[in-house]
PDB file of C-alpha atoms in Angstrom:
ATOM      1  CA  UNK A  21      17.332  33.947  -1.482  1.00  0.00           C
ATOM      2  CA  UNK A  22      19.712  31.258  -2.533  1.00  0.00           C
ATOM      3  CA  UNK A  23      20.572  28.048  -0.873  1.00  0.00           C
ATOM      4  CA  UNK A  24      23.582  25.927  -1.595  1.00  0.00           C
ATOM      5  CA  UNK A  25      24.409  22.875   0.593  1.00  0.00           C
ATOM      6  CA  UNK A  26      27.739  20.681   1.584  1.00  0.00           C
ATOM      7  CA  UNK A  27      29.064  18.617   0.592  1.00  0.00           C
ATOM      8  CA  UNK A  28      28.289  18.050  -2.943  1.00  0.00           C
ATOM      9  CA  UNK A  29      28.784  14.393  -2.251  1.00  0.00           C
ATOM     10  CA  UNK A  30      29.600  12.264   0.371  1.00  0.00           C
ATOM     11  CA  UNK A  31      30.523   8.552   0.896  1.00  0.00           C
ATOM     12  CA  UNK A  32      29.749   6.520   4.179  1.00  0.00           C
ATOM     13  CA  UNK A  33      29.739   3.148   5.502  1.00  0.00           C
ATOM     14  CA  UNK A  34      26.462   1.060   6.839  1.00  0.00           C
ATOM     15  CA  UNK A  35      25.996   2.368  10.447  1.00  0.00           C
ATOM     16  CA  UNK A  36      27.894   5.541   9.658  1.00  0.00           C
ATOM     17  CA  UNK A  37      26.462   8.797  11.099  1.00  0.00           C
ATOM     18  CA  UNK A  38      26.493  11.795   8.202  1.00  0.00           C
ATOM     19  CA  UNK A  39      25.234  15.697   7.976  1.00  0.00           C
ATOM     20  CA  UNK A  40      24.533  17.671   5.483  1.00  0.00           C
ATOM     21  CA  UNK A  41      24.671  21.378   5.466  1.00  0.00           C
ATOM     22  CA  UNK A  42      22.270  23.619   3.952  1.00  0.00           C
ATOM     23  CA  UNK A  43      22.997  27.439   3.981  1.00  0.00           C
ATOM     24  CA  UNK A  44      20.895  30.405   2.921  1.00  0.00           C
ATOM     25  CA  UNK A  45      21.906  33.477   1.607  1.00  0.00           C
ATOM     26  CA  UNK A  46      19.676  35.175   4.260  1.00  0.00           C
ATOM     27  CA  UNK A  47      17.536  34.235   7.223  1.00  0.00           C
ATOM     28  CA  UNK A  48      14.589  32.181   6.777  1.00  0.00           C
ATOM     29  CA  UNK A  49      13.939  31.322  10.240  1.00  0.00           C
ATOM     30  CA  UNK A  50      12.370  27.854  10.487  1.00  0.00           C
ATOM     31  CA  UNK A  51      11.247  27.605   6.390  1.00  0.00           C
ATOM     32  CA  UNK A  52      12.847  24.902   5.190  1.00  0.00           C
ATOM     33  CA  UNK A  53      12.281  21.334   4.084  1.00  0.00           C
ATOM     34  CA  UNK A  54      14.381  18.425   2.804  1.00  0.00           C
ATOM     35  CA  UNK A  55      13.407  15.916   0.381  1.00  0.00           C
ATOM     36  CA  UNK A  56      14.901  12.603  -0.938  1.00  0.00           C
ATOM     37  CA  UNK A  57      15.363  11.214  -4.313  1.00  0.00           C
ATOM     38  CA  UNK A  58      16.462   8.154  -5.612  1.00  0.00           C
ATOM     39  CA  UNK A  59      17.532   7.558  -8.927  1.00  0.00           C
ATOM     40  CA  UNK A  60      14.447   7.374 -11.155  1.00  0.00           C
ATOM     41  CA  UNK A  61      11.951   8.453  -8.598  1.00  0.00           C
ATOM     42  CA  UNK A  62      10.067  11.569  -7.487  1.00  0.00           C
ATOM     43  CA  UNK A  63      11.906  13.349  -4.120  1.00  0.00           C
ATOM     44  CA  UNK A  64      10.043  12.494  -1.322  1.00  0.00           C
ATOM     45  CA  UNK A  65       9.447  14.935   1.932  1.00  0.00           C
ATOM     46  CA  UNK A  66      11.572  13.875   4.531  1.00  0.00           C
ATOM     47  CA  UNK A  67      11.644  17.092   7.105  1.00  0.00           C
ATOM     48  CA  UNK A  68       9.512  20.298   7.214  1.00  0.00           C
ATOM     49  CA  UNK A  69      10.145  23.547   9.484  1.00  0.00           C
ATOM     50  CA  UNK A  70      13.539  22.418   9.327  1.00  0.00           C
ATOM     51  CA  UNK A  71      12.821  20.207  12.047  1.00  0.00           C
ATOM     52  CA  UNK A  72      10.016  18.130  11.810  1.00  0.00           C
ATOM     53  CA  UNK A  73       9.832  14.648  10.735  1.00  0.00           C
ATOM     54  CA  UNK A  74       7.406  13.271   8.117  1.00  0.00           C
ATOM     55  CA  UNK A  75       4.693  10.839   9.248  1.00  0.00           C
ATOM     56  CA  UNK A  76       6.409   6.975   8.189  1.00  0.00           C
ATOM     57  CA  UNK A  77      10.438   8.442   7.736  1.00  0.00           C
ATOM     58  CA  UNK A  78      12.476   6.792   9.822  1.00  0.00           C
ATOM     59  CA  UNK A  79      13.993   8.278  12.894  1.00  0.00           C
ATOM     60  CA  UNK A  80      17.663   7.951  12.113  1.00  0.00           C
ATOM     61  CA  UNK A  81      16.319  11.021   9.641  1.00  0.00           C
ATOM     62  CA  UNK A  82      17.118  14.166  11.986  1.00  0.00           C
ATOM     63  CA  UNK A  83      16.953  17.964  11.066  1.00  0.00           C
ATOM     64  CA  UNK A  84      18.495  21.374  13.275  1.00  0.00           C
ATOM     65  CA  UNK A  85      19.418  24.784  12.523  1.00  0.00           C
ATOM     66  CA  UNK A  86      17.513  28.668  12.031  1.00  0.00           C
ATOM     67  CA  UNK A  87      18.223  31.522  10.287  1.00  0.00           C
ATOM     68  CA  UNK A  88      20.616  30.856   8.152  1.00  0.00           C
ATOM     69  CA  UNK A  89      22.178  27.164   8.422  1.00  0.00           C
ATOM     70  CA  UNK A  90      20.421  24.239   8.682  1.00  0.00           C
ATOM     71  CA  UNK A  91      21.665  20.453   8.732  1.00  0.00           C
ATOM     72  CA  UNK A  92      19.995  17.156   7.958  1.00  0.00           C
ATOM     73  CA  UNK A  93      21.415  13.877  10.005  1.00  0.00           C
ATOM     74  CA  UNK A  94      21.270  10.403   9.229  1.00  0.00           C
ATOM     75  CA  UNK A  95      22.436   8.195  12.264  1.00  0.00           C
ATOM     76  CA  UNK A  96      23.028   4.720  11.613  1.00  0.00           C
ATOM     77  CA  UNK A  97      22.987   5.093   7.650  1.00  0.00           C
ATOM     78  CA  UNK A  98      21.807   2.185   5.847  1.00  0.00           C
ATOM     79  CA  UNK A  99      22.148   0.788   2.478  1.00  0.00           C
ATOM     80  CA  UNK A 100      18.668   2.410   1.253  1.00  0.00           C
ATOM     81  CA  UNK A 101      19.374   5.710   2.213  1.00  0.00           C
ATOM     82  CA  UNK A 102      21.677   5.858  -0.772  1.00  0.00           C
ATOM     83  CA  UNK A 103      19.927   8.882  -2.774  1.00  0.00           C
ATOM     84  CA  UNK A 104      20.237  12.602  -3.677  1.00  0.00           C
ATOM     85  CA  UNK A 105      18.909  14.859  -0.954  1.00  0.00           C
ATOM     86  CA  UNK A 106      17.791  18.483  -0.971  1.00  0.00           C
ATOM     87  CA  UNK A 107      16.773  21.460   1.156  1.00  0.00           C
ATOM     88  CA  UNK A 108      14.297  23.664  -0.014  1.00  0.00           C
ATOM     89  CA  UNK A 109      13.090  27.283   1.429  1.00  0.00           C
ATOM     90  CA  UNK A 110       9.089  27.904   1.731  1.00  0.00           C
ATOM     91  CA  UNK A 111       6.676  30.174   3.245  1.00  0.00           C
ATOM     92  CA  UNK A 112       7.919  33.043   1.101  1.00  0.00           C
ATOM     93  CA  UNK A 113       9.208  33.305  -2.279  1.00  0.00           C
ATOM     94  CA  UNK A 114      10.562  31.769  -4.547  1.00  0.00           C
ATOM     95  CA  UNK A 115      11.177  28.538  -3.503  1.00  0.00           C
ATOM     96  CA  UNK A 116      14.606  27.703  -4.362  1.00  0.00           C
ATOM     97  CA  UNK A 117      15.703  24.134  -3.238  1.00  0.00           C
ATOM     98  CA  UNK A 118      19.403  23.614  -2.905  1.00  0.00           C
ATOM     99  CA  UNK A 119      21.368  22.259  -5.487  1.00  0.00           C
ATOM    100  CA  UNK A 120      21.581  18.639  -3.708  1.00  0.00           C
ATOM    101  CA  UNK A 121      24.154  16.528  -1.532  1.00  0.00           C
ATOM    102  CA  UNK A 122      24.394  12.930  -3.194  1.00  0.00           C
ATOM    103  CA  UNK A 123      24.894  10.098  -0.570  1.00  0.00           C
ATOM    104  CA  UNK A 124      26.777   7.190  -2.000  1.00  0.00           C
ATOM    105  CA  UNK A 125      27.243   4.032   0.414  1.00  0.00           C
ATOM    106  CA  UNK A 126      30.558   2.648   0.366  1.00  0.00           C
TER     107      UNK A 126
ATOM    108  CA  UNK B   1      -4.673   5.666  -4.021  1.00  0.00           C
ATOM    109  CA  UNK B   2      -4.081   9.406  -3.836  1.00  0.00           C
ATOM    110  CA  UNK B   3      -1.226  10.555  -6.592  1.00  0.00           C
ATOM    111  CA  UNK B   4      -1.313  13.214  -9.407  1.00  0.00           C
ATOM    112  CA  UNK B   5      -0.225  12.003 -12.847  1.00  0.00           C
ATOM    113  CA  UNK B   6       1.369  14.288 -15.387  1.00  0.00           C
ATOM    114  CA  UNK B   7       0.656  14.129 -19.523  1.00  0.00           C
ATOM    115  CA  UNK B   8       1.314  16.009 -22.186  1.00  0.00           C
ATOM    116  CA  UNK B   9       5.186  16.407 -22.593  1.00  0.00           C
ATOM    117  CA  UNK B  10       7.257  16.052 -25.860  1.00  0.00           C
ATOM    118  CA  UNK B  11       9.442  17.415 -27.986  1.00  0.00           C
ATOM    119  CA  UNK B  12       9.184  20.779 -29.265  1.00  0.00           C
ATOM    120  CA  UNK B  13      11.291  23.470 -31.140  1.00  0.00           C
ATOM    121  CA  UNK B  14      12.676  26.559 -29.647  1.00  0.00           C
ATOM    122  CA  UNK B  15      10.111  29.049 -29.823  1.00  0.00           C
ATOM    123  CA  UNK B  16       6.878  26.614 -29.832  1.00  0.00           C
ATOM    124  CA  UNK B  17       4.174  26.056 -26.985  1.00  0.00           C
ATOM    125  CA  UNK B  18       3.313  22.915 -24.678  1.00  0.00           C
ATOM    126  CA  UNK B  19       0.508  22.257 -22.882  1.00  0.00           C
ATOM    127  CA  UNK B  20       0.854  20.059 -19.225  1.00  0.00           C
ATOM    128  CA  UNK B  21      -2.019  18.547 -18.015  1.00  0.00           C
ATOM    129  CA  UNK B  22      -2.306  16.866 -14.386  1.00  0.00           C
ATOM    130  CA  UNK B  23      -4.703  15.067 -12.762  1.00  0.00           C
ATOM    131  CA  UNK B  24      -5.246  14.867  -8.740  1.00  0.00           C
ATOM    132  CA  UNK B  25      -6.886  11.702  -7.231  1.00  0.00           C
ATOM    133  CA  UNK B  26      -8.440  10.659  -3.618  1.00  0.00           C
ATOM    134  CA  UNK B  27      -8.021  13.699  -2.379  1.00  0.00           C
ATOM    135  CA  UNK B  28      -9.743  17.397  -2.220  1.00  0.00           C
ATOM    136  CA  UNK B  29      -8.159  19.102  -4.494  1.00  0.00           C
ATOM    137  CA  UNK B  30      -9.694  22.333  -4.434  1.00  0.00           C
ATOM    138  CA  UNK B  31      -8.145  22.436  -0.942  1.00  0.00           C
ATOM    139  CA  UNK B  32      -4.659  22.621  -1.493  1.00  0.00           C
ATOM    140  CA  UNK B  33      -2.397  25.040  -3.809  1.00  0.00           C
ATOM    141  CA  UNK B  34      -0.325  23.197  -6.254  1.00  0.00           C
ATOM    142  CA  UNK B  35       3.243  23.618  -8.161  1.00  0.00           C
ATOM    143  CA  UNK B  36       4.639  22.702 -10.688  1.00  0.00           C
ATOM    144  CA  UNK B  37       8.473  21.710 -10.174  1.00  0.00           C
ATOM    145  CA  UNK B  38      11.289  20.964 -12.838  1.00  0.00           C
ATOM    146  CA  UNK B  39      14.396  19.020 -13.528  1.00  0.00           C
ATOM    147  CA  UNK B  40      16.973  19.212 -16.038  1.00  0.00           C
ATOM    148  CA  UNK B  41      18.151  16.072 -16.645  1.00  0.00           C
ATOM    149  CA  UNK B  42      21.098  14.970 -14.408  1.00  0.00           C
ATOM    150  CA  UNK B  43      20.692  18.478 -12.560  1.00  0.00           C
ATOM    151  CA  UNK B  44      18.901  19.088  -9.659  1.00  0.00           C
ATOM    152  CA  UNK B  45      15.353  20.432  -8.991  1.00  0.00           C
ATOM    153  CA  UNK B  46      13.607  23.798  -9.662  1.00  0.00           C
ATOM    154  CA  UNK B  47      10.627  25.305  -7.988  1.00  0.00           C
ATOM    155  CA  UNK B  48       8.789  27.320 -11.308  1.00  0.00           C
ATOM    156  CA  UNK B  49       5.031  28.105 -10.090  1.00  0.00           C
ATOM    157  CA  UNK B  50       2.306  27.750  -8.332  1.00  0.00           C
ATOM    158  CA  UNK B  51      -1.182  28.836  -7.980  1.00  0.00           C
ATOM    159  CA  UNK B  52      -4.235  29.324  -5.145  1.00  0.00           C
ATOM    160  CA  UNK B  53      -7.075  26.567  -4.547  1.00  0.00           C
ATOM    161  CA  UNK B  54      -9.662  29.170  -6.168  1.00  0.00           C
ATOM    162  CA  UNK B  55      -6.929  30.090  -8.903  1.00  0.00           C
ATOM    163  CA  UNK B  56      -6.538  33.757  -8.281  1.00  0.00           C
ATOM    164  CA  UNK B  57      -2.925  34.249  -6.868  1.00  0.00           C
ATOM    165  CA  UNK B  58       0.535  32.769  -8.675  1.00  0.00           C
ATOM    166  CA  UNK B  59       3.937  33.030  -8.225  1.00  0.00           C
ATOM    167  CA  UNK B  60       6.898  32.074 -10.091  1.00  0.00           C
ATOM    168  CA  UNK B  61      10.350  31.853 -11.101  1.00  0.00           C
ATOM    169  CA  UNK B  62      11.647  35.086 -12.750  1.00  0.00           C
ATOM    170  CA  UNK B  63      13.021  32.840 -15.627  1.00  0.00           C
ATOM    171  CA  UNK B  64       9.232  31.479 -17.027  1.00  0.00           C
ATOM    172  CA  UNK B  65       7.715  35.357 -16.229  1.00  0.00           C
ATOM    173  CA  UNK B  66       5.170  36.119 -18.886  1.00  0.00           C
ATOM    174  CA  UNK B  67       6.041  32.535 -20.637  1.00  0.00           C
ATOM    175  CA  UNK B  68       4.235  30.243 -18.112  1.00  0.00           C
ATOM    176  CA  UNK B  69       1.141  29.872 -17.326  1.00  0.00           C
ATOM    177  CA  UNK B  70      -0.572  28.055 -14.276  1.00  0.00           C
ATOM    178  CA  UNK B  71      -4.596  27.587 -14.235  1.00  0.00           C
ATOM    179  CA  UNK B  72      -6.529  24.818 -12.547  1.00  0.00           C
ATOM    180  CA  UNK B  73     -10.440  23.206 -12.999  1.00  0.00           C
ATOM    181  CA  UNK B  74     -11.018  21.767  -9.107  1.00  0.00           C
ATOM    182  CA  UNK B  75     -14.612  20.655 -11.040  1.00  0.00           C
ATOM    183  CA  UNK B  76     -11.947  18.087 -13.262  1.00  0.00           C
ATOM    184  CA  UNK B  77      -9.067  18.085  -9.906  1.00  0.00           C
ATOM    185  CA  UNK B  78      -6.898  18.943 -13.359  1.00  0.00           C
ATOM    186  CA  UNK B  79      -3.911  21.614 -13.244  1.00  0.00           C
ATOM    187  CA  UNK B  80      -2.474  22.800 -16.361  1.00  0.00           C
ATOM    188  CA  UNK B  81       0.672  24.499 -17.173  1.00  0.00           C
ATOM    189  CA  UNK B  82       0.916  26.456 -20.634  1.00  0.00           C
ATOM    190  CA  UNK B  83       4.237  26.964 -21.725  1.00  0.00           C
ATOM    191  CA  UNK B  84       5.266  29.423 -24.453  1.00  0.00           C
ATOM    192  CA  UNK B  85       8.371  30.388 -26.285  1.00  0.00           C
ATOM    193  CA  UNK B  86       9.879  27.765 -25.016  1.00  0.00           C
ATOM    194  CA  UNK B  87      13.934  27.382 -24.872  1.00  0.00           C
ATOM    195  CA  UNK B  88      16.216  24.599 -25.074  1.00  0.00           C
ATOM    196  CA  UNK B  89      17.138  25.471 -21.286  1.00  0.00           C
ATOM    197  CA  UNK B  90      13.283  24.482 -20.597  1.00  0.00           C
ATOM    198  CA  UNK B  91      13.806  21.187 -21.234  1.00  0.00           C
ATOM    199  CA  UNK B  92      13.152  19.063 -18.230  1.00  0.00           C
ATOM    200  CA  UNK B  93      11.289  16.793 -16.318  1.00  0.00           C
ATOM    201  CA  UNK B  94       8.240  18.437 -15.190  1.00  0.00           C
ATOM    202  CA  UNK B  95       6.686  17.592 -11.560  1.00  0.00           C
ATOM    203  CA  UNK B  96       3.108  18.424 -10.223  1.00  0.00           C
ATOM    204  CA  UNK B  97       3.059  18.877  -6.808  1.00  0.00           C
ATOM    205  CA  UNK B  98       0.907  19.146  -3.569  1.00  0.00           C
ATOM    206  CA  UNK B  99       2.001  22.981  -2.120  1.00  0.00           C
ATOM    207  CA  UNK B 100       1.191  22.996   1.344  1.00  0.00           C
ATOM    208  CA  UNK B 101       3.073  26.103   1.661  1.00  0.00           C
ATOM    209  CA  UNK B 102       5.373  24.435   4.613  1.00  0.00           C
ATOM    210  CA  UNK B 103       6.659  21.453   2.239  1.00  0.00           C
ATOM    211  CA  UNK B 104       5.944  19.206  -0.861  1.00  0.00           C
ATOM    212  CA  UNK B 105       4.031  16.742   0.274  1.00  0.00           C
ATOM    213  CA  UNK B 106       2.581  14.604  -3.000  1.00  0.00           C
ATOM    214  CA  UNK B 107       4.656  14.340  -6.113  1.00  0.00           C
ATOM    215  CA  UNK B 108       3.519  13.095  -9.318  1.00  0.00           C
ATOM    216  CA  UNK B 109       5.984  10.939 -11.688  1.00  0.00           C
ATOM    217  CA  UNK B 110       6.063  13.757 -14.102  1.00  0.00           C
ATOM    218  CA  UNK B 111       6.182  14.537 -17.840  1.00  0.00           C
ATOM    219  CA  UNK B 112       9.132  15.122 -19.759  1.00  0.00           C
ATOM    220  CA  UNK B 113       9.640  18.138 -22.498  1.00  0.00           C
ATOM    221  CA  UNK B 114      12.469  18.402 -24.669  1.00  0.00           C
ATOM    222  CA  UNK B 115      12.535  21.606 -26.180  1.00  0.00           C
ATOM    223  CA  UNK B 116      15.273  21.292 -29.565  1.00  0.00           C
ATOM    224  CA  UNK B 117      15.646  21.518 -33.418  1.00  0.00           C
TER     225      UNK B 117
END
C-alpha cells in the first residue's frame, strides 16, 4: 500500500480555509491518521480513523474520506499552523505515511 | 511527565552496527506496542518496526529485513533497536514511538545516525 498526498505544498493567508488530499493505492477503509510537524520538532497526532480528532487539537483541524481518499481541513488557518503534515495508514501493514504536504502562511 | 527519550546514535561506516536505546516514562509501558520511526534529513518520515508489549510479534519495513532488530525490557520500560550492516541510505533521525495500532500517539525527540566513510 502506498500513499501519496496533494499538494506537495501549499500557501494560504490567516483565516484561509485549505485541504489536503491523501490517496492510497488501495482501500484502507477508515485506517488512517495525520500528524503535524514543525520544523525541529517531533510530528504530533492530529486525526485518527481518518476522522477523529485528538484530545487538545483545535477544531478548525477537520478530517473525511474512506477507502481510498481521504482529506485533512484546516478552517480559519492561523499563523501556527504553518508546518509539514502527513497521513499515515495503520491497522495493517506496513505503515507507510505519505510523503507530506508543507503549509507555508503567506 | 510522560515522554520516551532516544540515545545512542552516531556516526558509523557502511557496513558497521548501532545500538538505539529508549527509555519510556509515567506511563505502563508493558501495555502498549512501540515503533521505531525514521527520517532522512529534509525528507519525510518512515514507519521501520515495531514490536508486541510481551515482545513476541514484529513487523517491519522490507528495506531493514534481517538487518534490524526490535527487543524491549518492560522490567527497565527500555526499547532497543539493533541495527546491522548499516548503509549510507540508513542515515536518519530515529523516532521511538507509542503504537497504539490506530495512531502515534507519544513521540520521543529522537537520535540521530549518520551512517558514512
Amino acid at each position: 500500500i502506498q500513499l501519496t498526498q496533494s499538494p506537495s505544498f501549499l500557501s494560504a493567508s490567516v483565516g484561509d480555509t485549505v485541504t489536503i488530499t491523501c490517496r492510497a493505492s488501495q482501500g484502507i477503509n477508515n485506517n488512517l491518521a495525520w500528524y503535524q510537524q514543525k520544523p525541529g520538532e517531533a510530528p504530533s497526532l492530529l486525526i485518527s480513523a481518518a476522522s477523529t480528532l485528538q484530545s487538545g487539537v483545535p477544531s478548525r483541524f477537520s478530517g473525511s474520506g474512506s477507502g481510498t481518499e481521504f482529506s485533512l481541513t484546516i478552517s480559519s488557518l492561523q499563523p501556527e499552523d504553518s508546518a509539514t503534515y502527513y497521513c499515515q495508514r495503520l491497522n495493517g501493514y506496513p505503515r507507510p505515511f505519505g510523503p507530506g504536504t508543507k503549509v507555508n502562511i503567506k | 511527565e510522560v515522554q520516551l527519550v532516544e540515545s545512542g546514535g552516531g556516526l558509523v561506516q557502511p557496513g558497521g552496527s548501532l545500538r538505539l536505546s529508549c527509555v519510556a516514562s509515567k506511563f505502563s509501558f508493558s501495555s502498549y506496542w512501540m515503533s521505531w520511526v525514521r527520517q532522512a534529513p529534509g525528507k519525510g518520515l518512515e514507519w521501520v518496526i515495531n514490536i508486541r508489549q510481551d515482545g513476541r510479534e514484529t513487523h517491519c519495513v522490507d528495506s531493514v529485513k534481517g538487518r534490524f532488530t526490535i527487543s524491549r525490557d518492560n522490567a527497565d520500560n527500555s526499547l532497543y533497536l539493533q541495527m546491522t550492516s548499516l548503509r549510507v541510505e540508513d542515515t536518519a533521525l530515529y523516532y521511538c514511538v507509542r503504537d497504539q495500532n490506530w495512531y502515534f500517539d507519544l513521540w520521543g525527540r529522537g537520535t540521530l545516525v549518520t551512517v558514512s566513510s
